[in-house]
């Protein structure tokens, strides 16, 4: 992981680009626990929630439905309407293993995230915690 040897900077600009897919294979992973918390928060039945908010990627793997390439919970103001309940994938971005393994991957992600290389240097411990949360979530799916 290149961040161990070279400090990286990141400051979220709240642009909403990370909530918009850049390919047909883009999805927002959603664990069953996260889905239940969201469903309860929204006050809808399980059937309604699955029908309107969930994509079944596999029998066991779910994702938040995208509409016109963006998360259905992204408001017109480009703010997340479920910010306090957003999935691990959203909470840990851009500190994902596939973006931090090589500096070239981190730099390439600037196309989708204007906060990369801006702001203060991010504490390595914070990055490690974010990475671990993402890895733990991936193991549970």
mmCIF file of N, CA and C in Angstrom:
data_model
loop_
_atom_site.group_PDB
_atom_site.id
_atom_site.type_symbol
_atom_site.label_atom_id
_atom_site.label_comp_id
_atom_site.label_asym_id
_atom_site.label_seq_id
_atom_site.Cartn_x
_atom_site.Cartn_y
_atom_site.Cartn_z
ATOM 1 N N UNK A 1 0.846 -1.183 0.000
ATOM 2 C CA UNK A 1 0.000 0.000 0.000
ATOM 3 C C UNK A 1 0.894 1.250 0.000
ATOM 4 N N UNK A 2 0.742 2.025 -1.017
ATOM 5 C CA UNK A 2 1.672 3.144 -1.213
ATOM 6 C C UNK A 2 1.554 4.212 -0.133
ATOM 7 N N UNK A 3 0.400 4.347 0.519
ATOM 8 C CA UNK A 3 0.228 5.403 1.522
ATOM 9 C C UNK A 3 1.121 5.197 2.741
ATOM 10 N N UNK A 4 1.646 3.995 2.923
ATOM 11 C CA UNK A 4 2.542 3.732 4.050
ATOM 12 C C UNK A 4 3.859 4.486 3.891
ATOM 13 N N UNK A 5 4.247 4.714 2.645
ATOM 14 C CA UNK A 5 5.519 5.380 2.374
ATOM 15 C C UNK A 5 5.378 6.823 1.924
ATOM 16 N N UNK A 6 4.203 7.183 1.477
ATOM 17 C CA UNK A 6 4.004 8.520 0.925
ATOM 18 C C UNK A 6 2.702 9.101 1.482
ATOM 19 N N UNK A 7 2.768 10.255 2.114
ATOM 20 C CA UNK A 7 1.545 10.858 2.662
ATOM 21 C C UNK A 7 0.535 11.153 1.543
ATOM 22 N N UNK A 8 -0.732 10.967 1.861
ATOM 23 C CA UNK A 8 -1.770 11.312 0.890
ATOM 24 C C UNK A 8 -2.709 12.346 1.502
ATOM 25 N N UNK A 9 -3.295 13.125 0.640
ATOM 26 C CA UNK A 9 -4.226 14.169 1.046
ATOM 27 C C UNK A 9 -5.614 13.831 0.518
ATOM 28 N N UNK A 10 -6.601 14.172 1.326
ATOM 29 C CA UNK A 10 -7.982 14.010 0.883
ATOM 30 C C UNK A 10 -8.870 14.949 1.686
ATOM 31 N N UNK A 11 -9.787 15.593 0.978
ATOM 32 C CA UNK A 11 -10.804 16.422 1.621
ATOM 33 C C UNK A 11 -12.073 16.319 0.770
ATOM 34 N N UNK A 12 -13.109 15.779 1.363
ATOM 35 C CA UNK A 12 -14.370 15.627 0.636
ATOM 36 C C UNK A 12 -14.939 17.005 0.300
ATOM 37 N N UNK A 13 -15.318 17.164 -0.965
ATOM 38 C CA UNK A 13 -15.911 18.428 -1.402
ATOM 39 C C UNK A 13 -17.433 18.352 -1.464
ATOM 40 N N UNK A 14 -17.989 17.183 -1.128
ATOM 41 C CA UNK A 14 -19.438 16.955 -1.170
ATOM 42 C C UNK A 14 -20.024 17.197 -2.564
ATOM 43 N N UNK A 15 -19.271 16.802 -3.587
ATOM 44 C CA UNK A 15 -19.715 17.013 -4.968
ATOM 45 C C UNK A 15 -20.727 15.966 -5.426
ATOM 46 N N UNK A 16 -20.760 14.811 -4.754
ATOM 47 C CA UNK A 16 -21.699 13.756 -5.115
ATOM 48 C C UNK A 16 -21.235 12.840 -6.229
ATOM 49 N N UNK A 17 -20.059 13.072 -6.778
ATOM 50 C CA UNK A 17 -19.580 12.236 -7.886
ATOM 51 C C UNK A 17 -19.355 10.786 -7.458
ATOM 52 N N UNK A 18 -18.999 10.583 -6.208
ATOM 53 C CA UNK A 18 -18.763 9.215 -5.743
ATOM 54 C C UNK A 18 -20.064 8.412 -5.673
ATOM 55 N N UNK A 19 -21.191 9.084 -5.747
ATOM 56 C CA UNK A 19 -22.499 8.437 -5.707
ATOM 57 C C UNK A 19 -23.027 8.155 -7.106
ATOM 58 N N UNK A 20 -22.198 8.417 -8.083
ATOM 59 C CA UNK A 20 -22.575 8.240 -9.478
ATOM 60 C C UNK A 20 -21.642 7.218 -10.108
ATOM 61 N N UNK A 21 -22.211 6.229 -10.726
ATOM 62 C CA UNK A 21 -21.411 5.178 -11.345
ATOM 63 C C UNK A 21 -20.721 5.644 -12.604
ATOM 64 N N UNK A 22 -19.540 5.107 -12.838
ATOM 65 C CA UNK A 22 -18.812 5.472 -14.036
ATOM 66 C C UNK A 22 -18.744 4.292 -15.005
ATOM 67 N N UNK A 23 -19.508 3.230 -14.722
ATOM 68 C CA UNK A 23 -19.550 2.091 -15.635
ATOM 69 C C UNK A 23 -20.811 1.287 -15.366
ATOM 70 N N UNK A 24 -21.109 0.385 -16.263
ATOM 71 C CA UNK A 24 -22.282 -0.468 -16.090
ATOM 72 C C UNK A 24 -22.103 -1.452 -14.943
ATOM 73 N N UNK A 25 -20.867 -1.711 -14.557
ATOM 74 C CA UNK A 25 -20.604 -2.664 -13.484
ATOM 75 C C UNK A 25 -20.581 -1.999 -12.106
ATOM 76 N N UNK A 26 -20.792 -0.694 -12.047
ATOM 77 C CA UNK A 26 -20.768 0.030 -10.780
ATOM 78 C C UNK A 26 -21.981 -0.351 -9.936
ATOM 79 N N UNK A 27 -21.752 -0.589 -8.665
ATOM 80 C CA UNK A 27 -22.846 -0.836 -7.734
ATOM 81 C C UNK A 27 -22.418 -0.381 -6.350
ATOM 82 N N UNK A 28 -23.404 -0.192 -5.485
ATOM 83 C CA UNK A 28 -23.136 0.189 -4.110
ATOM 84 C C UNK A 28 -23.524 -0.988 -3.233
ATOM 85 N N UNK A 29 -22.525 -1.672 -2.698
ATOM 86 C CA UNK A 29 -22.761 -2.868 -1.893
ATOM 87 C C UNK A 29 -23.592 -2.526 -0.662
ATOM 88 N N UNK A 30 -24.518 -3.422 -0.339
ATOM 89 C CA UNK A 30 -25.426 -3.212 0.787
ATOM 90 C C UNK A 30 -25.569 -4.526 1.529
ATOM 91 N N UNK A 31 -25.122 -4.556 2.776
ATOM 92 C CA UNK A 31 -25.279 -5.780 3.567
ATOM 93 C C UNK A 31 -26.732 -5.910 4.020
ATOM 94 N N UNK A 32 -27.100 -7.086 4.431
ATOM 95 C CA UNK A 32 -28.464 -7.303 4.918
ATOM 96 C C UNK A 32 -28.730 -6.474 6.176
ATOM 97 N N UNK A 33 -27.722 -6.338 7.019
ATOM 98 C CA UNK A 33 -27.860 -5.511 8.224
ATOM 99 C C UNK A 33 -28.084 -4.055 7.849
ATOM 100 N N UNK A 34 -27.297 -3.557 6.905
ATOM 101 C CA UNK A 34 -27.468 -2.173 6.443
ATOM 102 C C UNK A 34 -28.849 -1.985 5.814
ATOM 103 N N UNK A 35 -29.278 -2.975 5.046
ATOM 104 C CA UNK A 35 -30.599 -2.905 4.403
ATOM 105 C C UNK A 35 -31.706 -2.828 5.451
ATOM 106 N N UNK A 36 -31.607 -3.628 6.494
ATOM 107 C CA UNK A 36 -32.631 -3.611 7.546
ATOM 108 C C UNK A 36 -32.682 -2.273 8.271
ATOM 109 N N UNK A 37 -31.527 -1.685 8.526
ATOM 110 C CA UNK A 37 -31.492 -0.367 9.177
ATOM 111 C C UNK A 37 -32.133 0.691 8.284
ATOM 112 N N UNK A 38 -31.824 0.633 6.997
ATOM 113 C CA UNK A 38 -32.403 1.590 6.054
ATOM 114 C C UNK A 38 -33.920 1.404 5.948
ATOM 115 N N UNK A 39 -34.341 0.160 5.833
ATOM 116 C CA UNK A 39 -35.770 -0.130 5.712
ATOM 117 C C UNK A 39 -36.531 0.390 6.922
ATOM 118 N N UNK A 40 -35.991 0.160 8.097
ATOM 119 C CA UNK A 40 -36.621 0.648 9.327
ATOM 120 C C UNK A 40 -36.679 2.169 9.325
ATOM 121 N N UNK A 41 -35.583 2.789 8.958
ATOM 122 C CA UNK A 41 -35.523 4.252 8.896
ATOM 123 C C UNK A 41 -36.564 4.814 7.926
ATOM 124 N N UNK A 42 -36.710 4.166 6.788
ATOM 125 C CA UNK A 42 -37.658 4.637 5.782
ATOM 126 C C UNK A 42 -39.104 4.294 6.123
ATOM 127 N N UNK A 43 -39.285 3.349 7.061
ATOM 128 C CA UNK A 43 -40.633 2.967 7.482
ATOM 129 C C UNK A 43 -41.430 2.250 6.409
ATOM 130 N N UNK A 44 -40.760 1.392 5.643
ATOM 131 C CA UNK A 44 -41.444 0.643 4.590
ATOM 132 C C UNK A 44 -41.310 -0.853 4.852
ATOM 133 N N UNK A 45 -42.160 -1.623 4.216
ATOM 134 C CA UNK A 45 -42.117 -3.076 4.381
ATOM 135 C C UNK A 45 -40.874 -3.638 3.702
ATOM 136 N N UNK A 46 -40.527 -4.847 4.074
ATOM 137 C CA UNK A 46 -39.367 -5.492 3.469
ATOM 138 C C UNK A 46 -39.586 -5.670 1.962
ATOM 139 N N UNK A 47 -40.777 -6.090 1.578
ATOM 140 C CA UNK A 47 -41.077 -6.289 0.158
ATOM 141 C C UNK A 47 -40.969 -4.972 -0.615
ATOM 142 N N UNK A 48 -41.504 -3.895 -0.067
ATOM 143 C CA UNK A 48 -41.432 -2.578 -0.720
ATOM 144 C C UNK A 48 -39.982 -2.128 -0.863
ATOM 145 N N UNK A 49 -39.246 -2.282 0.234
ATOM 146 C CA UNK A 49 -37.848 -1.876 0.229
ATOM 147 C C UNK A 49 -37.076 -2.600 -0.866
ATOM 148 N N UNK A 50 -37.216 -3.934 -0.922
ATOM 149 C CA UNK A 50 -36.492 -4.721 -1.916
ATOM 150 C C UNK A 50 -36.902 -4.339 -3.338
ATOM 151 N N UNK A 51 -38.172 -4.111 -3.534
ATOM 152 C CA UNK A 51 -38.685 -3.797 -4.866
ATOM 153 C C UNK A 51 -38.214 -2.430 -5.361
ATOM 154 N N UNK A 52 -38.124 -1.466 -4.475
ATOM 155 C CA UNK A 52 -37.828 -0.088 -4.887
ATOM 156 C C UNK A 52 -36.389 0.368 -4.649
ATOM 157 N N UNK A 53 -35.682 -0.246 -3.733
ATOM 158 C CA UNK A 53 -34.372 0.269 -3.351
ATOM 159 C C UNK A 53 -33.199 -0.686 -3.554
ATOM 160 N N UNK A 54 -33.483 -1.952 -3.822
ATOM 161 C CA UNK A 54 -32.423 -2.967 -3.830
ATOM 162 C C UNK A 54 -32.290 -3.627 -5.199
ATOM 163 N N UNK A 55 -31.042 -3.846 -5.586
ATOM 164 C CA UNK A 55 -30.716 -4.690 -6.725
ATOM 165 C C UNK A 55 -30.117 -5.966 -6.161
ATOM 166 N N UNK A 56 -30.584 -7.095 -6.641
ATOM 167 C CA UNK A 56 -30.012 -8.374 -6.227
ATOM 168 C C UNK A 56 -28.886 -8.708 -7.195
ATOM 169 N N UNK A 57 -27.668 -8.578 -6.726
ATOM 170 C CA UNK A 57 -26.503 -8.821 -7.569
ATOM 171 C C UNK A 57 -26.263 -10.317 -7.702
ATOM 172 N N UNK A 58 -26.434 -11.027 -6.604
ATOM 173 C CA UNK A 58 -26.456 -12.488 -6.560
ATOM 174 C C UNK A 58 -27.520 -12.837 -5.532
ATOM 175 N N UNK A 59 -27.697 -14.104 -5.288
ATOM 176 C CA UNK A 59 -28.704 -14.512 -4.299
ATOM 177 C C UNK A 59 -28.422 -13.892 -2.927
ATOM 178 N N UNK A 60 -27.145 -13.800 -2.587
ATOM 179 C CA UNK A 60 -26.759 -13.300 -1.265
ATOM 180 C C UNK A 60 -26.248 -11.867 -1.265
ATOM 181 N N UNK A 61 -25.913 -11.328 -2.408
ATOM 182 C CA UNK A 61 -25.307 -10.006 -2.477
ATOM 183 C C UNK A 61 -26.299 -8.985 -3.008
ATOM 184 N N UNK A 62 -26.461 -7.923 -2.253
ATOM 185 C CA UNK A 62 -27.381 -6.857 -2.625
ATOM 186 C C UNK A 62 -26.616 -5.579 -2.915
ATOM 187 N N UNK A 63 -27.256 -4.710 -3.646
ATOM 188 C CA UNK A 63 -26.722 -3.386 -3.898
ATOM 189 C C UNK A 63 -27.849 -2.371 -3.874
ATOM 190 N N UNK A 64 -27.511 -1.124 -3.604
ATOM 191 C CA UNK A 64 -28.505 -0.050 -3.680
ATOM 192 C C UNK A 64 -28.789 0.207 -5.152
ATOM 193 N N UNK A 65 -30.057 0.324 -5.475
ATOM 194 C CA UNK A 65 -30.469 0.558 -6.855
ATOM 195 C C UNK A 65 -29.934 1.902 -7.349
ATOM 196 N N UNK A 66 -29.484 1.901 -8.580
ATOM 197 C CA UNK A 66 -29.034 3.127 -9.222
ATOM 198 C C UNK A 66 -30.112 3.588 -10.193
ATOM 199 N N UNK A 67 -30.277 4.876 -10.313
ATOM 200 C CA UNK A 67 -31.223 5.453 -11.262
ATOM 201 C C UNK A 67 -30.447 6.425 -12.151
ATOM 202 N N UNK A 68 -30.454 6.157 -13.429
ATOM 203 C CA UNK A 68 -29.663 6.972 -14.367
ATOM 204 C C UNK A 68 -28.198 7.053 -13.940
ATOM 205 N N UNK A 69 -27.696 5.946 -13.420
ATOM 206 C CA UNK A 69 -26.288 5.879 -13.054
ATOM 207 C C UNK A 69 -25.919 6.456 -11.705
ATOM 208 N N UNK A 70 -26.906 6.926 -10.938
ATOM 209 C CA UNK A 70 -26.547 7.465 -9.618
ATOM 210 C C UNK A 70 -27.388 6.817 -8.530
ATOM 211 N N UNK A 71 -26.862 6.858 -7.325
ATOM 212 C CA UNK A 71 -27.550 6.287 -6.173
ATOM 213 C C UNK A 71 -28.910 6.959 -6.002
ATOM 214 N N UNK A 72 -29.920 6.144 -5.732
ATOM 215 C CA UNK A 72 -31.264 6.709 -5.581
ATOM 216 C C UNK A 72 -31.402 7.560 -4.324
ATOM 217 N N UNK A 73 -30.439 7.476 -3.438
ATOM 218 C CA UNK A 73 -30.489 8.282 -2.224
ATOM 219 C C UNK A 73 -29.724 9.605 -2.359
ATOM 220 N N UNK A 74 -29.166 9.852 -3.535
ATOM 221 C CA UNK A 74 -28.485 11.120 -3.786
ATOM 222 C C UNK A 74 -29.521 12.150 -4.208
ATOM 223 N N UNK A 75 -29.642 13.219 -3.426
ATOM 224 C CA UNK A 75 -30.646 14.247 -3.700
ATOM 225 C C UNK A 75 -30.241 15.180 -4.831
ATOM 226 N N UNK A 76 -31.186 15.980 -5.266
ATOM 227 C CA UNK A 76 -30.911 16.961 -6.316
ATOM 228 C C UNK A 76 -29.841 17.953 -5.884
ATOM 229 N N UNK A 77 -29.712 18.139 -4.584
ATOM 230 C CA UNK A 77 -28.687 19.036 -4.044
ATOM 231 C C UNK A 77 -27.319 18.353 -3.941
ATOM 232 N N UNK A 78 -27.231 17.118 -4.469
ATOM 233 C CA UNK A 78 -26.007 16.306 -4.453
ATOM 234 C C UNK A 78 -25.594 15.880 -3.044
ATOM 235 N N UNK A 79 -26.548 15.873 -2.132
ATOM 236 C CA UNK A 79 -26.289 15.421 -0.764
ATOM 237 C C UNK A 79 -26.969 14.075 -0.544
ATOM 238 N N UNK A 80 -26.377 13.246 0.269
ATOM 239 C CA UNK A 80 -26.903 11.920 0.571
ATOM 240 C C UNK A 80 -28.069 12.036 1.545
ATOM 241 N N UNK A 81 -29.215 11.483 1.161
ATOM 242 C CA UNK A 81 -30.392 11.572 2.027
ATOM 243 C C UNK A 81 -30.368 10.546 3.159
ATOM 244 N N UNK A 82 -29.416 9.619 3.123
ATOM 245 C CA UNK A 82 -29.283 8.624 4.195
ATOM 246 C C UNK A 82 -27.869 8.673 4.788
ATOM 247 N N UNK A 83 -27.275 9.835 4.799
ATOM 248 C CA UNK A 83 -25.870 9.990 5.182
ATOM 249 C C UNK A 83 -25.540 9.269 6.485
ATOM 250 N N UNK A 84 -26.363 9.416 7.487
ATOM 251 C CA UNK A 84 -26.081 8.800 8.794
ATOM 252 C C UNK A 84 -26.207 7.274 8.758
ATOM 253 N N UNK A 85 -26.817 6.718 7.704
ATOM 254 C CA UNK A 85 -26.974 5.272 7.571
ATOM 255 C C UNK A 85 -26.292 4.722 6.315
ATOM 256 N N UNK A 86 -25.452 5.517 5.685
ATOM 257 C CA UNK A 86 -24.848 5.087 4.423
ATOM 258 C C UNK A 86 -24.026 3.812 4.631
ATOM 259 N N UNK A 87 -23.996 2.966 3.606
ATOM 260 C CA UNK A 87 -23.264 1.698 3.715
ATOM 261 C C UNK A 87 -21.759 1.885 3.906
ATOM 262 N N UNK A 88 -21.115 0.837 4.346
ATOM 263 C CA UNK A 88 -19.668 0.851 4.566
ATOM 264 C C UNK A 88 -18.934 1.296 3.307
ATOM 265 N N UNK A 89 -19.367 0.815 2.161
ATOM 266 C CA UNK A 89 -18.698 1.199 0.915
ATOM 267 C C UNK A 89 -18.648 2.712 0.765
ATOM 268 N N UNK A 90 -19.713 3.378 1.139
ATOM 269 C CA UNK A 90 -19.773 4.843 1.031
ATOM 270 C C UNK A 90 -18.958 5.514 2.137
ATOM 271 N N UNK A 91 -19.044 4.959 3.345
ATOM 272 C CA UNK A 91 -18.334 5.562 4.481
ATOM 273 C C UNK A 91 -16.825 5.492 4.319
ATOM 274 N N UNK A 92 -16.333 4.459 3.648
ATOM 275 C CA UNK A 92 -14.887 4.257 3.570
ATOM 276 C C UNK A 92 -14.253 4.836 2.305
ATOM 277 N N UNK A 93 -15.050 5.259 1.366
ATOM 278 C CA UNK A 93 -14.509 5.819 0.125
ATOM 279 C C UNK A 93 -13.764 7.124 0.401
ATOM 280 N N UNK A 94 -12.634 7.371 -0.188
ATOM 281 C CA UNK A 94 -11.920 6.613 -1.216
ATOM 282 C C UNK A 94 -10.833 5.685 -0.670
ATOM 283 N N UNK A 95 -10.937 5.304 0.575
ATOM 284 C CA UNK A 95 -9.880 4.498 1.198
ATOM 285 C C UNK A 95 -10.158 3.010 1.017
ATOM 286 N N UNK A 96 -10.224 2.606 -0.236
ATOM 287 C CA UNK A 96 -10.455 1.211 -0.607
ATOM 288 C C UNK A 96 -9.136 0.558 -0.993
ATOM 289 N N UNK A 97 -8.996 -0.725 -0.726
ATOM 290 C CA UNK A 97 -7.739 -1.414 -1.050
ATOM 291 C C UNK A 97 -7.314 -1.240 -2.508
ATOM 292 N N UNK A 98 -8.256 -1.325 -3.436
ATOM 293 C CA UNK A 98 -7.909 -1.234 -4.852
ATOM 294 C C UNK A 98 -7.494 0.172 -5.282
ATOM 295 N N UNK A 99 -7.750 1.169 -4.441
ATOM 296 C CA UNK A 99 -7.313 2.535 -4.742
ATOM 297 C C UNK A 99 -6.019 2.903 -4.031
ATOM 298 N N UNK A 100 -5.688 2.144 -2.997
ATOM 299 C CA UNK A 100 -4.495 2.463 -2.210
ATOM 300 C C UNK A 100 -3.333 1.501 -2.435
ATOM 301 N N UNK A 101 -3.549 0.488 -3.261
ATOM 302 C CA UNK A 101 -2.475 -0.468 -3.478
ATOM 303 C C UNK A 101 -1.328 0.125 -4.294
ATOM 304 N N UNK A 102 -1.683 1.029 -5.232
ATOM 305 C CA UNK A 102 -0.659 1.676 -6.056
ATOM 306 C C UNK A 102 -1.015 3.143 -6.214
ATOM 307 N N UNK A 103 0.004 3.971 -6.213
ATOM 308 C CA UNK A 103 -0.237 5.404 -6.357
ATOM 309 C C UNK A 103 -0.964 5.721 -7.669
ATOM 310 N N UNK A 104 -0.670 4.987 -8.718
ATOM 311 C CA UNK A 104 -1.332 5.225 -10.010
ATOM 312 C C UNK A 104 -2.843 5.044 -9.903
ATOM 313 N N UNK A 105 -3.284 4.084 -9.094
ATOM 314 C CA UNK A 105 -4.733 3.864 -8.914
ATOM 315 C C UNK A 105 -5.364 5.038 -8.169
ATOM 316 N N UNK A 106 -4.671 5.521 -7.154
ATOM 317 C CA UNK A 106 -5.146 6.682 -6.392
ATOM 318 C C UNK A 106 -5.267 7.904 -7.309
ATOM 319 N N UNK A 107 -4.222 8.133 -8.092
ATOM 320 C CA UNK A 107 -4.221 9.291 -8.988
ATOM 321 C C UNK A 107 -5.306 9.155 -10.070
ATOM 322 N N UNK A 108 -5.526 7.952 -10.558
ATOM 323 C CA UNK A 108 -6.558 7.731 -11.583
ATOM 324 C C UNK A 108 -7.953 8.016 -11.036
ATOM 325 N N UNK A 109 -8.158 7.792 -9.764
ATOM 326 C CA UNK A 109 -9.482 8.005 -9.160
ATOM 327 C C UNK A 109 -9.843 9.486 -9.087
ATOM 328 N N UNK A 110 -8.863 10.370 -9.271
ATOM 329 C CA UNK A 110 -9.138 11.814 -9.282
ATOM 330 C C UNK A 110 -10.176 12.167 -10.347
ATOM 331 N N UNK A 111 -10.287 11.343 -11.374
ATOM 332 C CA UNK A 111 -11.302 11.594 -12.418
ATOM 333 C C UNK A 111 -12.709 11.582 -11.834
ATOM 334 N N UNK A 112 -12.883 10.827 -10.752
ATOM 335 C CA UNK A 112 -14.209 10.652 -10.157
ATOM 336 C C UNK A 112 -14.350 11.321 -8.800
ATOM 337 N N UNK A 113 -13.240 11.783 -8.246
ATOM 338 C CA UNK A 113 -13.266 12.373 -6.903
ATOM 339 C C UNK A 113 -12.351 13.593 -6.851
ATOM 340 N N UNK A 114 -12.953 14.753 -6.814
ATOM 341 C CA UNK A 114 -12.154 15.984 -6.820
ATOM 342 C C UNK A 114 -11.461 16.255 -5.490
ATOM 343 N N UNK A 115 -11.787 15.509 -4.449
ATOM 344 C CA UNK A 115 -11.166 15.717 -3.148
ATOM 345 C C UNK A 115 -9.824 15.029 -2.980
ATOM 346 N N UNK A 116 -9.504 14.122 -3.903
ATOM 347 C CA UNK A 116 -8.221 13.428 -3.839
ATOM 348 C C UNK A 116 -7.099 14.435 -4.097
ATOM 349 N N UNK A 117 -6.096 14.399 -3.229
ATOM 350 C CA UNK A 117 -4.915 15.283 -3.247
ATOM 351 C C UNK A 117 -5.224 16.700 -2.772
ATOM 352 N N UNK A 118 -6.378 16.916 -2.175
ATOM 353 C CA UNK A 118 -6.712 18.219 -1.598
ATOM 354 C C UNK A 118 -6.743 18.105 -0.076
ATOM 355 N N UNK A 119 -6.662 19.236 0.586
ATOM 356 C CA UNK A 119 -6.798 19.254 2.040
ATOM 357 C C UNK A 119 -5.548 18.801 2.765
ATOM 358 N N UNK A 120 -5.771 18.408 4.014
ATOM 359 C CA UNK A 120 -4.673 17.997 4.884
ATOM 360 C C UNK A 120 -4.242 16.572 4.586
ATOM 361 N N UNK A 121 -3.041 16.252 5.029
ATOM 362 C CA UNK A 121 -2.553 14.877 4.950
ATOM 363 C C UNK A 121 -3.434 14.022 5.867
ATOM 364 N N UNK A 122 -3.846 12.873 5.347
ATOM 365 C CA UNK A 122 -4.708 11.969 6.103
ATOM 366 C C UNK A 122 -3.839 11.079 6.987
ATOM 367 N N UNK A 123 -4.199 10.987 8.249
ATOM 368 C CA UNK A 123 -3.479 10.166 9.211
ATOM 369 C C UNK A 123 -3.497 8.698 8.767
ATOM 370 N N UNK A 124 -2.344 8.059 8.792
ATOM 371 C CA UNK A 124 -2.242 6.663 8.364
ATOM 372 C C UNK A 124 -3.142 5.748 9.181
ATOM 373 N N UNK A 125 -3.293 6.032 10.452
ATOM 374 C CA UNK A 125 -4.151 5.202 11.303
ATOM 375 C C UNK A 125 -5.609 5.279 10.820
ATOM 376 N N UNK A 126 -6.040 6.455 10.441
ATOM 377 C CA UNK A 126 -7.403 6.623 9.912
ATOM 378 C C UNK A 126 -7.567 5.798 8.633
ATOM 379 N N UNK A 127 -6.573 5.850 7.768
ATOM 380 C CA UNK A 127 -6.634 5.087 6.518
ATOM 381 C C UNK A 127 -6.699 3.594 6.825
ATOM 382 N N UNK A 128 -5.872 3.131 7.744
ATOM 383 C CA UNK A 128 -5.885 1.705 8.118
ATOM 384 C C UNK A 128 -7.252 1.294 8.658
ATOM 385 N N UNK A 129 -7.861 2.147 9.478
ATOM 386 C CA UNK A 129 -9.188 1.839 10.018
ATOM 387 C C UNK A 129 -10.232 1.752 8.907
ATOM 388 N N UNK A 130 -10.173 2.679 7.964
ATOM 389 C CA UNK A 130 -11.111 2.662 6.842
ATOM 390 C C UNK A 130 -10.918 1.409 5.987
ATOM 391 N N UNK A 131 -9.674 1.076 5.714
ATOM 392 C CA UNK A 131 -9.373 -0.138 4.961
ATOM 393 C C UNK A 131 -9.910 -1.374 5.669
ATOM 394 N N UNK A 132 -9.710 -1.434 6.968
ATOM 395 C CA UNK A 132 -10.159 -2.606 7.726
ATOM 396 C C UNK A 132 -11.681 -2.714 7.710
ATOM 397 N N UNK A 133 -12.380 -1.589 7.852
ATOM 398 C CA UNK A 133 -13.843 -1.615 7.775
ATOM 399 C C UNK A 133 -14.301 -2.157 6.428
ATOM 400 N N UNK A 134 -13.662 -1.707 5.362
ATOM 401 C CA UNK A 134 -14.037 -2.165 4.019
ATOM 402 C C UNK A 134 -13.746 -3.650 3.851
ATOM 403 N N UNK A 135 -12.572 -4.098 4.301
ATOM 404 C CA UNK A 135 -12.221 -5.515 4.192
ATOM 405 C C UNK A 135 -13.163 -6.382 5.014
ATOM 406 N N UNK A 136 -13.508 -5.943 6.207
ATOM 407 C CA UNK A 136 -14.445 -6.689 7.055
ATOM 408 C C UNK A 136 -15.802 -6.804 6.370
ATOM 409 N N UNK A 137 -16.257 -5.722 5.780
ATOM 410 C CA UNK A 137 -17.560 -5.720 5.094
ATOM 411 C C UNK A 137 -17.534 -6.674 3.897
ATOM 412 N N UNK A 138 -16.432 -6.685 3.175
ATOM 413 C CA UNK A 138 -16.324 -7.575 2.012
ATOM 414 C C UNK A 138 -16.334 -9.031 2.432
ATOM 415 N N UNK A 139 -15.763 -9.346 3.586
ATOM 416 C CA UNK A 139 -15.758 -10.718 4.071
ATOM 417 C C UNK A 139 -17.151 -11.179 4.485
ATOM 418 N N UNK A 140 -18.009 -10.257 4.903
ATOM 419 C CA UNK A 140 -19.349 -10.614 5.360
ATOM 420 C C UNK A 140 -20.317 -10.840 4.205
ATOM 421 N N UNK A 141 -19.971 -10.407 3.010
ATOM 422 C CA UNK A 141 -20.883 -10.597 1.874
ATOM 423 C C UNK A 141 -20.547 -11.840 1.104
#
